[in-house]
Short mmCIF file of C-alpha atoms and ligand atoms in Angstrom, two decimals:
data_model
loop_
_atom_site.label_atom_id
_atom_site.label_comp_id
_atom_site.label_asym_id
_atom_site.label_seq_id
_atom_site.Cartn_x
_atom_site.Cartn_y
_atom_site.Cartn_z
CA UNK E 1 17.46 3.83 -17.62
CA UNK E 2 15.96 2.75 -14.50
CA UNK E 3 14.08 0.28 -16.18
CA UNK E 4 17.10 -1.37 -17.60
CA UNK E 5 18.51 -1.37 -14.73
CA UNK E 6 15.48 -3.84 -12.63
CA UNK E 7 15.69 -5.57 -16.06
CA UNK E 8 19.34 -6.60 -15.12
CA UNK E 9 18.41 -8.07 -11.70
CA UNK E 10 15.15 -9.16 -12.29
CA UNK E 11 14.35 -13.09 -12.15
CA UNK E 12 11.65 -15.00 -13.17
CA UNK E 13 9.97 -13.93 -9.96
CA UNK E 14 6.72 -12.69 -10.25
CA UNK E 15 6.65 -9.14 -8.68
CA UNK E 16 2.99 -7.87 -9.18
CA UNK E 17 1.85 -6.34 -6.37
CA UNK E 18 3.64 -4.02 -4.05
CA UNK E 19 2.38 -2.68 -0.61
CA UNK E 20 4.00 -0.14 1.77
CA UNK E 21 3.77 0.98 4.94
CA UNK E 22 4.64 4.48 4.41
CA UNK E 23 5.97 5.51 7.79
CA UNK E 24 8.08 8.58 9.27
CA UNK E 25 6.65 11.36 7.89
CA UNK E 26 6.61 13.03 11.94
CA UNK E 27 10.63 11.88 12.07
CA UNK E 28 11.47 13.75 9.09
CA UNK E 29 9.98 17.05 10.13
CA UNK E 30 11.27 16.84 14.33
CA UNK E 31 14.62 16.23 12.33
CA UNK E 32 14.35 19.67 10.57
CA UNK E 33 12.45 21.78 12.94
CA UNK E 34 9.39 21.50 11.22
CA UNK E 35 5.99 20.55 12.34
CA UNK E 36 4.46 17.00 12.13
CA UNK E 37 2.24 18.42 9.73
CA UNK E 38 4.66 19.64 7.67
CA UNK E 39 6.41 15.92 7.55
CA UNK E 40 2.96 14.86 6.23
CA UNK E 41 3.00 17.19 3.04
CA UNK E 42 6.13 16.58 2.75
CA UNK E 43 5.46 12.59 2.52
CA UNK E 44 1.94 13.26 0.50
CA UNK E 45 4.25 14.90 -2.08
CA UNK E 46 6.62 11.17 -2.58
CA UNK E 47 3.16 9.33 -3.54
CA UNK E 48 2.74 9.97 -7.06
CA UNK E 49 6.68 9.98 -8.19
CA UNK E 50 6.83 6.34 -6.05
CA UNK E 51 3.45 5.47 -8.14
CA UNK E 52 5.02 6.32 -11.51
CA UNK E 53 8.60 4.25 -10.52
CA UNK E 54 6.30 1.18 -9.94
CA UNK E 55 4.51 0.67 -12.55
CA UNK E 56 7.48 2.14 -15.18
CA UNK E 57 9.34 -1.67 -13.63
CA UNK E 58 5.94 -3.18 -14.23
CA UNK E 59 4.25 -3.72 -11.20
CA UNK E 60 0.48 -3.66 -11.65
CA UNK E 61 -0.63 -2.81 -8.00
CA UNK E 62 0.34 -0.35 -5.28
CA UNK E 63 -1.15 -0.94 -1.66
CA UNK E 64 -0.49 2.27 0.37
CA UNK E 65 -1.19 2.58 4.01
CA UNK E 66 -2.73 6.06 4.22
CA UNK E 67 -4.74 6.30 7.56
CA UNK E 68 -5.39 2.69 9.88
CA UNK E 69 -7.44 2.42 12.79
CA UNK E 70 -5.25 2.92 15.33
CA UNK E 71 -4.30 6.37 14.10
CA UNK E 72 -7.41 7.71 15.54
CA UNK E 73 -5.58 8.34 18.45
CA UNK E 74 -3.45 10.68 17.87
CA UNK E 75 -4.32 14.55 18.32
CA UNK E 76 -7.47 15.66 16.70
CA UNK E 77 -4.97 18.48 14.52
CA UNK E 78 -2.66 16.11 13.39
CA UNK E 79 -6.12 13.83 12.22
CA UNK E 80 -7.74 16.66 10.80
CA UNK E 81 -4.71 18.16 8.74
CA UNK E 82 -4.00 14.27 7.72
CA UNK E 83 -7.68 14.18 6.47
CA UNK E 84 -7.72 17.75 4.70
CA UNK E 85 -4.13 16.61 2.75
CA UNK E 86 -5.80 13.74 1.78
CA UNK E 87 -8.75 15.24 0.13
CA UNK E 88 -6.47 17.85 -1.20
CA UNK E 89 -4.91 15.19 -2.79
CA UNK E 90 -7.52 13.50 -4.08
CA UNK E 91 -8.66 16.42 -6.01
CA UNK E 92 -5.30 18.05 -7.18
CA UNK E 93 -3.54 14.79 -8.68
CA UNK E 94 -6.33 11.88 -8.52
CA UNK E 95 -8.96 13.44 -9.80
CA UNK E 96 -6.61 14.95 -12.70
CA UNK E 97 -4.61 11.90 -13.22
CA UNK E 98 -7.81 9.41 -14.00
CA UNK E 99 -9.33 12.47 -16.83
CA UNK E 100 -6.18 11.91 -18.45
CA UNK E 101 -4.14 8.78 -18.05
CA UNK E 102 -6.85 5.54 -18.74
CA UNK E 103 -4.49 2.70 -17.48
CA UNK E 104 -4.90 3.94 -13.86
CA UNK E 105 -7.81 3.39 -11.05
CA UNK E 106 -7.86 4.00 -7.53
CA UNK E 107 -9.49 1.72 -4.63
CA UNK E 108 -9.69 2.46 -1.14
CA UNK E 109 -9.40 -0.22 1.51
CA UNK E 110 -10.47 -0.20 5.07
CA UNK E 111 -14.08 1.24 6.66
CA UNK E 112 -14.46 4.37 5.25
CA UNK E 113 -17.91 5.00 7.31
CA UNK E 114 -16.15 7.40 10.31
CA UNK E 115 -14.04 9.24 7.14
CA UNK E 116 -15.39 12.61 7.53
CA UNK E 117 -17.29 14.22 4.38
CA UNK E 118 -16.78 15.72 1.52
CA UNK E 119 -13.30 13.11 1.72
CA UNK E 120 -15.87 10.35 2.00
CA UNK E 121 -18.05 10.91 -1.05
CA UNK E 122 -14.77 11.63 -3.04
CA UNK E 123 -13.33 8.52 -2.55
CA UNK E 124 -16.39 6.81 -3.31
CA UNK E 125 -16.89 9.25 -6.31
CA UNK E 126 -12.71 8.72 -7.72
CA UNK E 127 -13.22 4.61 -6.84
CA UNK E 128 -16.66 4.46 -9.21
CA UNK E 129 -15.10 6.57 -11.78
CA UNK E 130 -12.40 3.93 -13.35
CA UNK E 131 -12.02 0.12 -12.32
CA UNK E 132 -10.00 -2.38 -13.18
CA UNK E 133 -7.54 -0.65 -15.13
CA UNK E 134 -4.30 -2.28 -15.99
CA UNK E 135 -2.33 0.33 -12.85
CA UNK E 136 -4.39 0.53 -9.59
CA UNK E 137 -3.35 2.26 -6.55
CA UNK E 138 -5.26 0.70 -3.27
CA UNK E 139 -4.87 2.99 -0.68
CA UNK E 140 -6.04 1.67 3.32
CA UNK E 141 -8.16 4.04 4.68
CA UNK E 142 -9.19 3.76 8.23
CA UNK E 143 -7.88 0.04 7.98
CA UNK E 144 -6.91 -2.53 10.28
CA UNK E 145 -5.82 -6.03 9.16
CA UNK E 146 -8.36 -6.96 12.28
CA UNK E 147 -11.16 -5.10 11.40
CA UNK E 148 -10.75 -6.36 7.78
CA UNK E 149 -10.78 -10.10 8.91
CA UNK E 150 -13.59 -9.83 11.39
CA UNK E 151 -15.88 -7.45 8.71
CA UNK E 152 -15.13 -9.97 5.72
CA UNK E 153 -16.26 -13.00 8.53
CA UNK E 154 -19.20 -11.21 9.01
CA UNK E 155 -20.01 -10.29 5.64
CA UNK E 156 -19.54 -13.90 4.75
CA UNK E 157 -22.04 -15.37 7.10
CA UNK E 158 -24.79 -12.01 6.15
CA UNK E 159 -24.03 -13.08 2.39
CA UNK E 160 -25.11 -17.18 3.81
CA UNK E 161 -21.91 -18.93 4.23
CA UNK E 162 -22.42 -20.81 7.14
CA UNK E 163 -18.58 -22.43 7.11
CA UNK E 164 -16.09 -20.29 5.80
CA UNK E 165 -12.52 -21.43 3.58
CA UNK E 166 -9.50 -19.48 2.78
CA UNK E 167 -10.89 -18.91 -0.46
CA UNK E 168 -14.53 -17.59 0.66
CA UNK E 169 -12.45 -15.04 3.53
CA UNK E 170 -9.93 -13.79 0.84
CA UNK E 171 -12.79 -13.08 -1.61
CA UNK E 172 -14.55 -11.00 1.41
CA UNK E 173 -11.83 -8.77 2.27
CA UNK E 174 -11.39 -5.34 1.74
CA UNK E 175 -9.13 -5.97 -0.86
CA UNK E 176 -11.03 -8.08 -2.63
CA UNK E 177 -9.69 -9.16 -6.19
CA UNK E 178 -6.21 -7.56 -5.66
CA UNK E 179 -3.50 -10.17 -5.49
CA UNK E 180 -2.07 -10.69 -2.16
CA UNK E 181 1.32 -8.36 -1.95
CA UNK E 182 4.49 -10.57 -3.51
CA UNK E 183 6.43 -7.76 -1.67
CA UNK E 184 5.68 -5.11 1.80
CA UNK E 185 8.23 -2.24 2.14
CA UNK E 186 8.01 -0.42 5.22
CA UNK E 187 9.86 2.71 5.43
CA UNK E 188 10.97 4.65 8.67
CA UNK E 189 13.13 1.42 10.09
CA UNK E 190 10.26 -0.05 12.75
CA UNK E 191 10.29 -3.85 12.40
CA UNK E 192 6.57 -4.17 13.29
CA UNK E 193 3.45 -5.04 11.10
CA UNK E 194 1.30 -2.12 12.70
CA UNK E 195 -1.97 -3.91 11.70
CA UNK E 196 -1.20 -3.82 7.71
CA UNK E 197 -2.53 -7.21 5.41
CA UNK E 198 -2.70 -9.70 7.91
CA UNK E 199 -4.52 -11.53 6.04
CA UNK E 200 -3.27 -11.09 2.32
CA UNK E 201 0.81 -10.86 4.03
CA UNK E 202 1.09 -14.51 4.81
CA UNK E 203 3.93 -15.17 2.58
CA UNK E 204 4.58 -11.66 1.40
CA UNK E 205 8.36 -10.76 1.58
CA UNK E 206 9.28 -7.83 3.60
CA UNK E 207 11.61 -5.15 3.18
CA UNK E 208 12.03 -2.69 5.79
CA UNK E 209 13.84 0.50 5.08
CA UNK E 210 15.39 3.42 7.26
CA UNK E 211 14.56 6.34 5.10
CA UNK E 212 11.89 8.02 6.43
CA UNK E 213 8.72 8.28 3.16
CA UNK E 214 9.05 11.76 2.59
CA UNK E 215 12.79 10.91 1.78
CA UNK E 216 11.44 7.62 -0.21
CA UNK E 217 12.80 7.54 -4.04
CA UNK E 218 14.35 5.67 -6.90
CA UNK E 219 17.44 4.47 -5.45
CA UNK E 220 15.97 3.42 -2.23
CA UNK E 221 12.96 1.78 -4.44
CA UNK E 222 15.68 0.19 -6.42
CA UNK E 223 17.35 -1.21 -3.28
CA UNK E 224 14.03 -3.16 -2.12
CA UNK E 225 14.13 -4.01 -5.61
CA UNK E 226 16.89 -5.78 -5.74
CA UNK E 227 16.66 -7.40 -2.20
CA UNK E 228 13.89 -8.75 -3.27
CA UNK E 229 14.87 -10.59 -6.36
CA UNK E 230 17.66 -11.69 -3.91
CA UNK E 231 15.39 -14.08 -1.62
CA UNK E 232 14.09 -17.40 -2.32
CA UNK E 233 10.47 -17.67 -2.02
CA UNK E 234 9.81 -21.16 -0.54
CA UNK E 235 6.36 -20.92 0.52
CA UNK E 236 7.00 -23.58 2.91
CA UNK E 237 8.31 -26.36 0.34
CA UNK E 238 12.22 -26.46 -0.88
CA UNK E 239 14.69 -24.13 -3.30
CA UNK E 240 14.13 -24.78 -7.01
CA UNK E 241 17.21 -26.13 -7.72
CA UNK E 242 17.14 -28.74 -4.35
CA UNK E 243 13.13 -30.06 -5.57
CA UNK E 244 14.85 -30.79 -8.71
CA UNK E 245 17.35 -32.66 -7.18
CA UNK E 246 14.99 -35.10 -5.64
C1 LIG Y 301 3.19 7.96 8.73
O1 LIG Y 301 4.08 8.80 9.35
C2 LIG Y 301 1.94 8.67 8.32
C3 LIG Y 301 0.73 8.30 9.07
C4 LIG Y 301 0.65 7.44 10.06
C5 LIG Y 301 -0.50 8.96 8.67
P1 LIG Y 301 4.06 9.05 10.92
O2 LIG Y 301 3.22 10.22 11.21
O3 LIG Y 301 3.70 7.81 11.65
O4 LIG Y 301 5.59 9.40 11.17
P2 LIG Y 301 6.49 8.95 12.40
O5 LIG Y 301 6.46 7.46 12.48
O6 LIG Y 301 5.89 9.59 13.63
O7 LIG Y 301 7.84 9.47 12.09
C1 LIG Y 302 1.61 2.80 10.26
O1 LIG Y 302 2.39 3.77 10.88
C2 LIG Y 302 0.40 3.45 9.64
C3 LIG Y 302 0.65 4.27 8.46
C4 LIG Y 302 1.75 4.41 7.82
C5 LIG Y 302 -0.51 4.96 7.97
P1 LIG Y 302 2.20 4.15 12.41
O2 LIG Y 302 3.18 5.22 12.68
O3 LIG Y 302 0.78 4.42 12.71
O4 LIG Y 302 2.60 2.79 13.14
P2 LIG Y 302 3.16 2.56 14.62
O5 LIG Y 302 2.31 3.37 15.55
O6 LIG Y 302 4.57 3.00 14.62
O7 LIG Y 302 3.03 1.08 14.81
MG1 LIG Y 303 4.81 6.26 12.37
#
């Protein structure tokens, strides 16, 4: 049903790779009373029926932003419970999910080296288990579209590039052979990049969206959707139909 229904408004558009910026868990639990940490179960909970909704409308990859590296500064129980949820996850559904369904892999993206252990070794554990698999969920870690550009630069000239390209630097980054994201959605209504794909977002489209993650589902995924097969990617040049014109 849903499918037919992004069948209806879809173009020939490619719409490959999605990333979001999965923002307002804390909103949604002030809003009810509820503790911050409680917003972040609550929004742990959306990932897998979001995952699923994506890849039934085809798309291939999933960018989420999980943890960047400006989030170290918040309180130490808000980082730890983040962390714990995130293992917990991990285990519960990930680890489950790539036993039994073969056309999914997980990546992680971002510096994983300060990600306290056992999370650490299971993310490098569930990211050796299954690659390239026709659904992959990338999820940023500890990232920072700075700290990606300035530890691919580096790993360039370690590797022996001595003048780097746009091709060398995208090939370096964290995200490596992922395509760049056709479409960001941000959730939670902020109109701000918050250090996500700086690199890879150069001509991404960008849908931001007031629901808050944990309330994140079908109809609002629907609604990005079809904004998005709204727009006219340009990419600098002019509208199909006034090139043809010419
Ligand atoms: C996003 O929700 C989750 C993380 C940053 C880990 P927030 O915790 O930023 O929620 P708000 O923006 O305070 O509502
Ligand atoms: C972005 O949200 C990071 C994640 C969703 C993990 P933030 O809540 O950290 O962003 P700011 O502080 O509003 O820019
Ligand atoms: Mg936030």
């Amino acid at each position: 049903m849903f499918r037919r229904k992004v069948k209806d408004i879809m173009t020939d558009e490619r719409l490959d790779t999605v990333a979001i910026i999965t923002d307002g868990n804390g909103r949604w639990a002030t809003k009810r009373g509820l503790l911050r940490s409680d917003g972040h179960i609550a929004g742990a909970k959306r990932i897998q029926p979001v995952l699923e909704t994506f890849r039934r409308i085809g798309v291939h990859n999933v960018i989420m932003y999980a943890f960047s590296t400006e989030n170290w500064k918040r309180p130490k129980e808000e980082i730890n419970v983040i962390m714990k949820l995130i293992h917990k996850y991990l285990i519960e559904v990930v680890e489950e999910k790539l036993k039994t369904d073969d056309s999914f892999c997980i990546k992680f993206i971002g510096d994983l080296t300060p990600i306290p252990e056992p999370l650490r070794s299971k993310c490098i554990e569930l990211e050796n288990k299954a690659k390239d698999r026709p659904f992959c969920c990338s999820v940023a870690l500890n990232y920072g579209g700075r700290d990606e550009i300035v530890h691919a630069a580096n790993a360039a000239f370690a590797d022996g590039h001595t003048r780097l390209t746009e091709e060398i630097m995208s090939r370096y980054m964290y995200t490596g052979t992922t395509p760049d994201p056709e479409l960001v959605i941000r959730t939670g209504g902020n109109l701000r990049i918050s250090n996500f794909l700086l690199w890879q977002c150069a001509y991404s489209e960008y849908a931001v969206i007031k629901t808050l993650w944990p309330d994140f589902g079908d109809r609002e995924i629907m609604a990005c959707v079809r904004d998005f097969y709204k727009r006219s990617r340009r990419f600098g040049g002019l509208d199909k139909d006034e090139a043809k014109k010419k």
